[in-house]
Amino acid sequence: MSENLKEIVEEINKNDNVLIVGHILPDGDDVSSLVSMTLGLEKLGKKVTAVIDDEIPEYLLQFPLVKSKIKKFEDVEEIIYKKYDIMVILDCSSPDRIGRFEKYLNAFHVLLVDHHVTNKYFGNLNWVDPTMASTAQMVYRILTALNVEYDKELATMNLLGVATDTGFFKYQNAGVLVFKDATELIKKGANISDISNIILDNIPLEQIYLYKDVISNLKLVLNGQIAYSLLSLDMFSKYNVLPKDSPSFVENLRSIRGVEIAIVFQEYEKGSYHVSLRSKKWADVSKIALNYGGGGHPRAAGFSLETNDIKQTMEEIVDYISKTIGNLSGNLAYQ
Ligand code: 5GP
Ligand code: MN
Ligand code: MN
């Protein structure tokens, strides 16, 4: 067991009232990690609250435990000093990712568990391992070390994050450890087809129409190596889709033959955009995200920006990437 994992486990063992915090723009790995940690620590008799300072996308709310176990900032703010001994932050690379909980960082002993290569080590105790494909696998190690007994429900919620952060076991981060951990969770009762039915085979029709418009906005540059598109508030309102419920479709753009880097600019409030970056084989897009104040992984990263002229901003960013693409190759270290 790594030294940091051991210390995290000791610290959790010692404390009975635990606040677990996830990241804004929550994804499958994050909600899986929060719910699994909550279920696991509750089995040990601890008082646990999981929180995210953002709306959870509708496709993740299809898991009843995500809905019932993850609270909002407003639910805990009043009692935050009284009720909790430690703060455990999961799947967050930088303090801004926890939203308004950032202002409480100094008030708590903070345990940080994360797998982003761009992690800023902002906890008091940090277990950061970029060779892990998902934070959910790190949670699995913590709960196993704490001798938590897995049932079908916990195993399935834990497998959710392994599945989503590896693109259902097909990205380059899907190494031996991913399949070993998935095997163990499946042996404990997790059902991958339940997860894929909820996430993959359950797309609302209006999102398919939205995808059609994303493809209409598609641009390819640098001999088709870079694909990018725009998802604007106008497009969302046309189909009555909320930005927080919509996929970015960036993985669809990456799937185009010849594309190495895919980018989608997604407007979530007027003039405010989230930029999703993906690469296929060799480009380290976390370097691009870092350059613009964001973060992420070599093959999946992102950042936010504000602009009144998105067309021009897109061109500037794509131009920057085209010019620096030669510096983006990097090695992966997944186990
Ligand atoms: P997505 O494109 O799905 O929003 O994000 C892809 C990856 O990049 C995720 O692992 C996510 O944690 C990370 N990421 C996305 N946006 C940001 C950001 O603004 N800041 C940081 N630090 N990481 C981000
Ligand atoms: Mn995440
Ligand atoms: Mn993750």
Coordinates of C-alpha atoms and ligand atoms in Angstrom, one line a residue:
M1 CA 0.0 0.0 0.0
S2 CA 1.4 3.5 -0.9
E3 CA 2.3 5.7 2.0
N4 CA -0.2 8.4 1.1
L5 CA -3.0 5.8 0.8
K6 CA -2.1 4.5 4.2
E7 CA -2.2 8.0 5.8
I8 CA -5.5 8.7 4.2
V9 CA -7.0 5.5 5.5
E10 CA -5.6 6.2 9.0
E11 CA -7.1 9.7 9.0
I12 CA -10.5 8.5 7.8
N13 CA -10.4 5.7 10.5
K14 CA -9.8 8.3 13.2
N15 CA -12.7 10.7 12.3
D16 CA -16.4 10.0 12.4
N17 CA -18.0 13.0 10.7
V18 CA -16.9 13.3 7.1
L19 CA -17.7 15.9 4.5
I20 CA -17.0 14.6 1.0
V21 CA -16.7 17.2 -1.8
G22 CA -16.8 16.7 -5.5
H23 CA -16.2 19.0 -8.5
I24 CA -18.3 21.5 -10.4
L25 CA -19.5 20.2 -13.8
P26 CA -19.7 16.8 -12.2
D27 CA -19.0 13.7 -14.3
G28 CA -19.5 9.9 -13.8
D29 CA -16.2 9.4 -12.0
D30 CA -16.9 12.1 -9.5
V31 CA -20.4 11.1 -8.6
S32 CA -19.4 7.5 -8.5
S33 CA -16.5 8.3 -6.2
L34 CA -18.7 10.4 -3.9
V35 CA -21.6 7.9 -3.7
S36 CA -19.2 4.9 -3.2
M37 CA -17.2 6.7 -0.5
T38 CA -20.5 7.7 1.3
L39 CA -22.0 4.2 1.1
G40 CA -18.7 2.6 2.3
L41 CA -18.1 4.9 5.2
E42 CA -21.8 4.6 6.2
K43 CA -21.3 0.9 6.4
L44 CA -18.5 1.6 9.0
G45 CA -21.0 3.7 11.0
K46 CA -19.7 7.1 10.1
K47 CA -21.7 10.2 9.6
V48 CA -21.1 11.2 6.0
T49 CA -22.4 14.0 3.7
A50 CA -21.4 14.1 0.1
V51 CA -21.7 17.5 -1.6
I52 CA -21.2 19.2 -5.0
D53 CA -21.6 22.9 -5.6
D54 CA -23.2 22.5 -9.0
E55 CA -26.2 20.9 -10.7
I56 CA -25.8 17.2 -11.5
P57 CA -26.5 16.3 -15.1
E58 CA -29.8 14.5 -15.6
Y59 CA -28.2 11.3 -17.0
L60 CA -26.3 10.8 -13.7
L61 CA -29.5 11.5 -11.7
Q62 CA -30.9 8.3 -13.3
F63 CA -29.0 6.5 -10.6
P64 CA -31.3 6.9 -7.5
L65 CA -28.3 7.0 -5.1
V66 CA -26.8 9.9 -6.9
K67 CA -30.0 11.8 -6.3
S68 CA -30.4 10.8 -2.7
K69 CA -26.8 10.9 -1.5
I70 CA -25.3 14.0 -3.1
K71 CA -26.3 17.3 -1.4
K72 CA -26.0 20.9 -2.5
F73 CA -23.8 23.7 -1.0
E74 CA -26.9 25.3 0.6
D75 CA -27.7 22.1 2.4
V76 CA -24.5 22.1 4.4
E77 CA -23.3 25.7 4.6
E78 CA -25.0 26.5 7.9
I79 CA -23.8 23.4 9.7
I80 CA -20.4 23.0 8.1
Y81 CA -18.4 24.1 11.2
K82 CA -20.4 22.2 13.7
K83 CA -20.9 18.9 12.0
Y84 CA -17.7 17.7 10.2
D85 CA -14.3 16.7 11.4
I86 CA -12.6 16.3 8.0
M87 CA -13.1 17.2 4.4
V88 CA -12.4 14.6 1.7
I89 CA -12.1 16.0 -1.8
L90 CA -12.5 13.6 -4.7
D91 CA -11.5 13.9 -8.3
C92 CA -10.5 17.6 -8.1
S93 CA -7.3 18.9 -9.5
S94 CA -7.5 22.5 -8.3
P95 CA -9.3 24.5 -5.6
D96 CA -11.6 26.3 -8.0
R97 CA -13.1 22.9 -8.9
I98 CA -14.9 22.7 -5.6
G99 CA -16.9 25.9 -6.2
R100 CA -17.9 27.8 -3.0
F101 CA -16.4 25.1 -0.8
E102 CA -13.0 26.7 -1.6
K103 CA -13.5 29.3 1.1
Y104 CA -13.7 26.5 3.7
L105 CA -10.5 24.8 2.8
N106 CA -8.5 26.4 5.6
A107 CA -11.1 25.5 8.2
F108 CA -10.7 21.8 7.8
H109 CA -8.2 19.1 7.7
V110 CA -8.4 18.3 4.0
L111 CA -7.8 14.9 2.4
L112 CA -7.4 15.1 -1.4
V113 CA -7.7 12.0 -3.5
D114 CA -7.3 12.5 -7.2
H115 CA -5.8 11.2 -10.5
H116 CA -5.3 14.3 -12.6
V117 CA -1.8 14.9 -13.9
T118 CA -2.4 18.7 -13.4
N119 CA -3.2 18.3 -9.7
K120 CA -2.2 21.3 -7.5
Y121 CA -1.8 19.4 -4.3
F122 CA -4.1 21.7 -2.3
G123 CA -5.1 19.3 0.5
N124 CA -3.3 18.8 3.8
L125 CA -2.9 15.2 2.9
N126 CA -2.8 14.5 -0.8
W127 CA -3.0 11.1 -2.5
V128 CA -2.6 12.0 -6.2
D129 CA -1.9 9.2 -8.7
P130 CA -2.1 10.0 -12.4
T131 CA -1.4 6.4 -13.3
M132 CA -4.9 5.6 -12.0
A133 CA -7.5 5.8 -14.8
S134 CA -10.2 6.9 -12.4
T135 CA -10.7 8.3 -8.9
A136 CA -13.3 5.6 -8.4
Q137 CA -10.4 3.0 -8.3
M138 CA -8.7 5.0 -5.6
V139 CA -11.9 5.0 -3.6
Y140 CA -12.0 1.3 -4.1
R141 CA -8.6 1.0 -2.6
I142 CA -9.5 3.2 0.4
L143 CA -12.7 1.3 1.1
T144 CA -11.0 -2.1 0.7
A145 CA -8.2 -1.0 3.1
L146 CA -10.9 0.0 5.6
N147 CA -12.4 -3.5 5.3
V148 CA -15.7 -2.3 3.9
E149 CA -17.9 -5.1 2.8
Y150 CA -19.2 -4.6 -0.7
D151 CA -22.7 -5.4 -1.8
K152 CA -24.1 -5.2 -5.3
E153 CA -25.3 -1.6 -4.9
L154 CA -21.9 -0.3 -3.7
A155 CA -20.0 -2.4 -6.3
T156 CA -22.2 -1.0 -9.2
M157 CA -21.8 2.6 -8.0
N158 CA -18.1 2.1 -7.7
L159 CA -17.8 0.6 -11.2
L160 CA -19.7 3.5 -12.7
G161 CA -16.6 5.8 -12.4
V162 CA -14.2 3.2 -13.7
A163 CA -16.5 2.8 -16.7
T164 CA -17.1 6.5 -17.5
D165 CA -13.5 7.7 -17.1
T166 CA -12.2 5.0 -19.4
G167 CA -14.9 5.5 -22.1
F168 CA -16.4 2.1 -21.1
F169 CA -13.0 0.4 -21.1
K170 CA -11.7 1.6 -24.4
Y171 CA -9.5 4.7 -23.9
Q172 CA -5.7 4.5 -23.6
N173 CA -6.0 4.6 -19.8
A174 CA -7.8 1.2 -19.9
G175 CA -4.8 -0.8 -18.7
V176 CA -4.4 -4.0 -16.7
L177 CA -5.4 -2.3 -13.4
V178 CA -8.7 -1.1 -14.9
F179 CA -9.7 -4.6 -15.9
K180 CA -8.5 -6.1 -12.7
D181 CA -10.5 -3.7 -10.6
A182 CA -13.5 -4.0 -12.8
T183 CA -13.3 -7.8 -12.5
E184 CA -13.2 -7.6 -8.7
L185 CA -16.1 -5.2 -8.6
I186 CA -18.1 -7.4 -11.0
K187 CA -17.3 -10.4 -8.7
K188 CA -18.8 -8.3 -5.9
G189 CA -22.0 -7.9 -7.8
A190 CA -21.5 -4.9 -10.0
N191 CA -23.4 -5.0 -13.3
I192 CA -21.8 -3.2 -16.2
S193 CA -24.9 -3.6 -18.4
D194 CA -27.1 -1.8 -15.9
I195 CA -24.6 1.0 -16.1
S196 CA -24.4 1.1 -19.8
N197 CA -28.2 0.9 -20.2
I198 CA -28.5 4.1 -18.1
I199 CA -25.6 6.0 -19.6
L200 CA -25.2 4.9 -23.2
D201 CA -28.5 3.5 -24.3
N202 CA -30.8 6.2 -22.8
I203 CA -30.1 9.4 -24.8
P204 CA -33.1 11.8 -24.9
L205 CA -34.2 12.4 -28.5
E206 CA -33.6 16.2 -28.3
Q207 CA -29.9 15.5 -27.6
I208 CA -29.7 13.7 -30.9
Y209 CA -31.1 16.8 -32.6
L210 CA -28.6 18.9 -30.8
Y211 CA -25.8 16.6 -32.1
K212 CA -27.1 17.2 -35.6
D213 CA -26.5 21.0 -35.1
V214 CA -23.1 20.4 -33.5
I215 CA -22.2 18.6 -36.7
S216 CA -23.5 21.5 -38.8
N217 CA -21.1 23.8 -36.9
L218 CA -18.2 21.4 -37.3
K219 CA -14.9 22.8 -38.6
L220 CA -11.8 20.8 -39.5
V221 CA -8.3 22.4 -39.7
L222 CA -4.7 21.3 -40.1
N223 CA -5.4 18.6 -42.7
G224 CA -8.3 17.3 -40.6
Q225 CA -6.2 16.8 -37.5
I226 CA -8.2 19.3 -35.4
A227 CA -12.0 19.2 -35.2
Y228 CA -14.0 21.8 -33.4
S229 CA -17.5 22.9 -32.9
L230 CA -19.8 25.2 -30.9
L231 CA -22.8 24.5 -28.6
S232 CA -24.4 27.8 -27.9
L233 CA -27.3 28.8 -25.6
D234 CA -29.4 29.4 -28.7
M235 CA -28.9 25.8 -29.8
F236 CA -29.8 24.5 -26.3
S237 CA -33.0 26.6 -26.2
K238 CA -34.0 25.5 -29.7
Y239 CA -34.3 21.9 -28.4
N240 CA -35.3 22.8 -24.8
V241 CA -32.1 21.1 -23.4
L242 CA -30.3 22.5 -20.4
P243 CA -26.6 23.0 -20.9
K244 CA -25.8 21.0 -17.7
D245 CA -27.8 18.0 -19.0
S246 CA -26.1 17.9 -22.4
P247 CA -23.0 16.0 -23.5
S248 CA -20.4 18.1 -25.2
F249 CA -20.2 15.6 -28.1
V250 CA -16.5 16.1 -28.1
E251 CA -15.9 12.4 -28.1
N252 CA -18.0 12.1 -31.3
L253 CA -15.7 14.7 -33.0
R254 CA -12.6 12.8 -31.9
S255 CA -14.0 9.6 -33.5
I256 CA -13.7 11.1 -37.0
R257 CA -10.9 9.5 -39.0
G258 CA -7.8 11.5 -39.0
V259 CA -8.7 13.8 -36.1
E260 CA -6.1 13.9 -33.3
I261 CA -7.6 16.8 -31.3
A262 CA -11.3 17.5 -30.8
I263 CA -12.6 20.7 -29.2
V264 CA -16.1 21.7 -28.3
F265 CA -17.0 25.2 -27.0
Q266 CA -20.1 24.9 -24.8
E267 CA -21.9 28.0 -23.7
Y268 CA -23.4 27.5 -20.2
E269 CA -24.3 31.2 -19.4
K270 CA -24.4 34.1 -21.8
G271 CA -20.8 34.7 -22.8
S272 CA -19.4 32.0 -20.5
Y273 CA -18.1 28.9 -22.1
H274 CA -16.7 25.5 -21.0
V275 CA -14.1 24.2 -23.5
S276 CA -13.8 20.4 -23.7
L277 CA -10.6 19.0 -25.2
R278 CA -10.0 15.4 -26.3
S279 CA -7.1 13.7 -28.2
K280 CA -6.8 10.3 -29.8
K281 CA -3.3 9.0 -29.9
W282 CA -0.4 11.2 -28.9
A283 CA -1.3 14.9 -28.2
D284 CA -1.3 15.9 -24.5
V285 CA -4.3 18.2 -24.3
S286 CA -3.8 18.8 -20.6
K287 CA -1.0 21.1 -21.7
I288 CA -3.4 23.2 -23.7
A289 CA -5.9 23.3 -20.8
L290 CA -3.2 24.4 -18.3
N291 CA -2.2 27.2 -20.7
Y292 CA -5.8 28.5 -20.5
G293 CA -6.1 28.1 -16.7
G294 CA -7.9 24.7 -16.7
G295 CA -6.6 21.2 -16.3
G296 CA -7.2 17.5 -16.9
H297 CA -5.6 14.4 -18.4
P298 CA -3.4 13.9 -21.5
R299 CA -6.4 12.6 -23.5
A300 CA -9.2 14.6 -21.8
A301 CA -9.0 18.1 -20.5
G302 CA -10.9 21.4 -20.2
F303 CA -11.0 25.0 -19.2
S304 CA -13.5 27.8 -19.0
L305 CA -13.5 31.2 -20.7
E306 CA -15.6 34.4 -21.1
T307 CA -16.0 36.1 -24.4
N308 CA -18.4 38.3 -26.3
D309 CA -17.1 37.1 -29.6
I310 CA -16.9 33.4 -29.6
K311 CA -16.2 33.0 -33.3
Q312 CA -13.1 35.0 -33.0
T313 CA -12.1 33.4 -29.7
M314 CA -12.5 29.9 -31.2
E315 CA -10.3 30.9 -34.1
E316 CA -7.6 32.3 -31.8
I317 CA -7.5 29.2 -29.7
V318 CA -7.5 26.8 -32.6
D319 CA -4.8 28.9 -34.2
Y320 CA -2.7 28.6 -31.0
I321 CA -3.2 24.9 -30.9
S322 CA -2.3 24.5 -34.6
K323 CA 0.9 26.4 -34.0
T324 CA 1.9 24.5 -30.8
I325 CA 0.7 21.0 -31.8
G326 CA 4.4 20.0 -32.4
N327 CA 5.0 20.4 -28.6
L328 CA 2.1 18.4 -27.4
S329 CA 3.4 14.8 -27.6
G330 CA 3.8 13.1 -24.3
N331 CA 4.0 9.7 -22.7
L332 CA 1.2 8.1 -20.8
A333 CA 1.8 6.3 -17.5
Y334 CA -1.3 4.3 -16.9
Q335 CA -1.0 1.0 -15.0
Ligands
5GP1 P1 -14.7 17.7 -19.7 O1 -14.3 18.1 -21.1 O2 -15.4 16.3 -19.7 O3 -15.5 18.7 -19.0 O4 -13.4 17.5 -18.8 C1 -12.4 16.6 -19.2 C2 -11.4 16.5 -18.1 O5 -10.7 17.7 -17.9 C3 -12.0 16.0 -16.8 O6 -11.1 15.1 -16.2 C4 -12.0 17.3 -16.0 O7 -11.8 17.0 -14.6 C5 -10.9 18.1 -16.5 N1 -11.4 19.5 -16.6 C6 -12.3 20.0 -17.4 N2 -12.5 21.4 -17.2 C7 -11.6 21.7 -16.3 C8 -11.3 23.0 -15.6 O8 -11.8 24.0 -15.9 N3 -10.3 23.0 -14.7 C9 -9.6 21.8 -14.4 N4 -8.6 21.9 -13.5 N5 -9.9 20.6 -15.0 C10 -10.8 20.6 -15.9
MN2 MN -14.1 14.2 -13.0
MN3 MN -11.8 11.3 -12.9

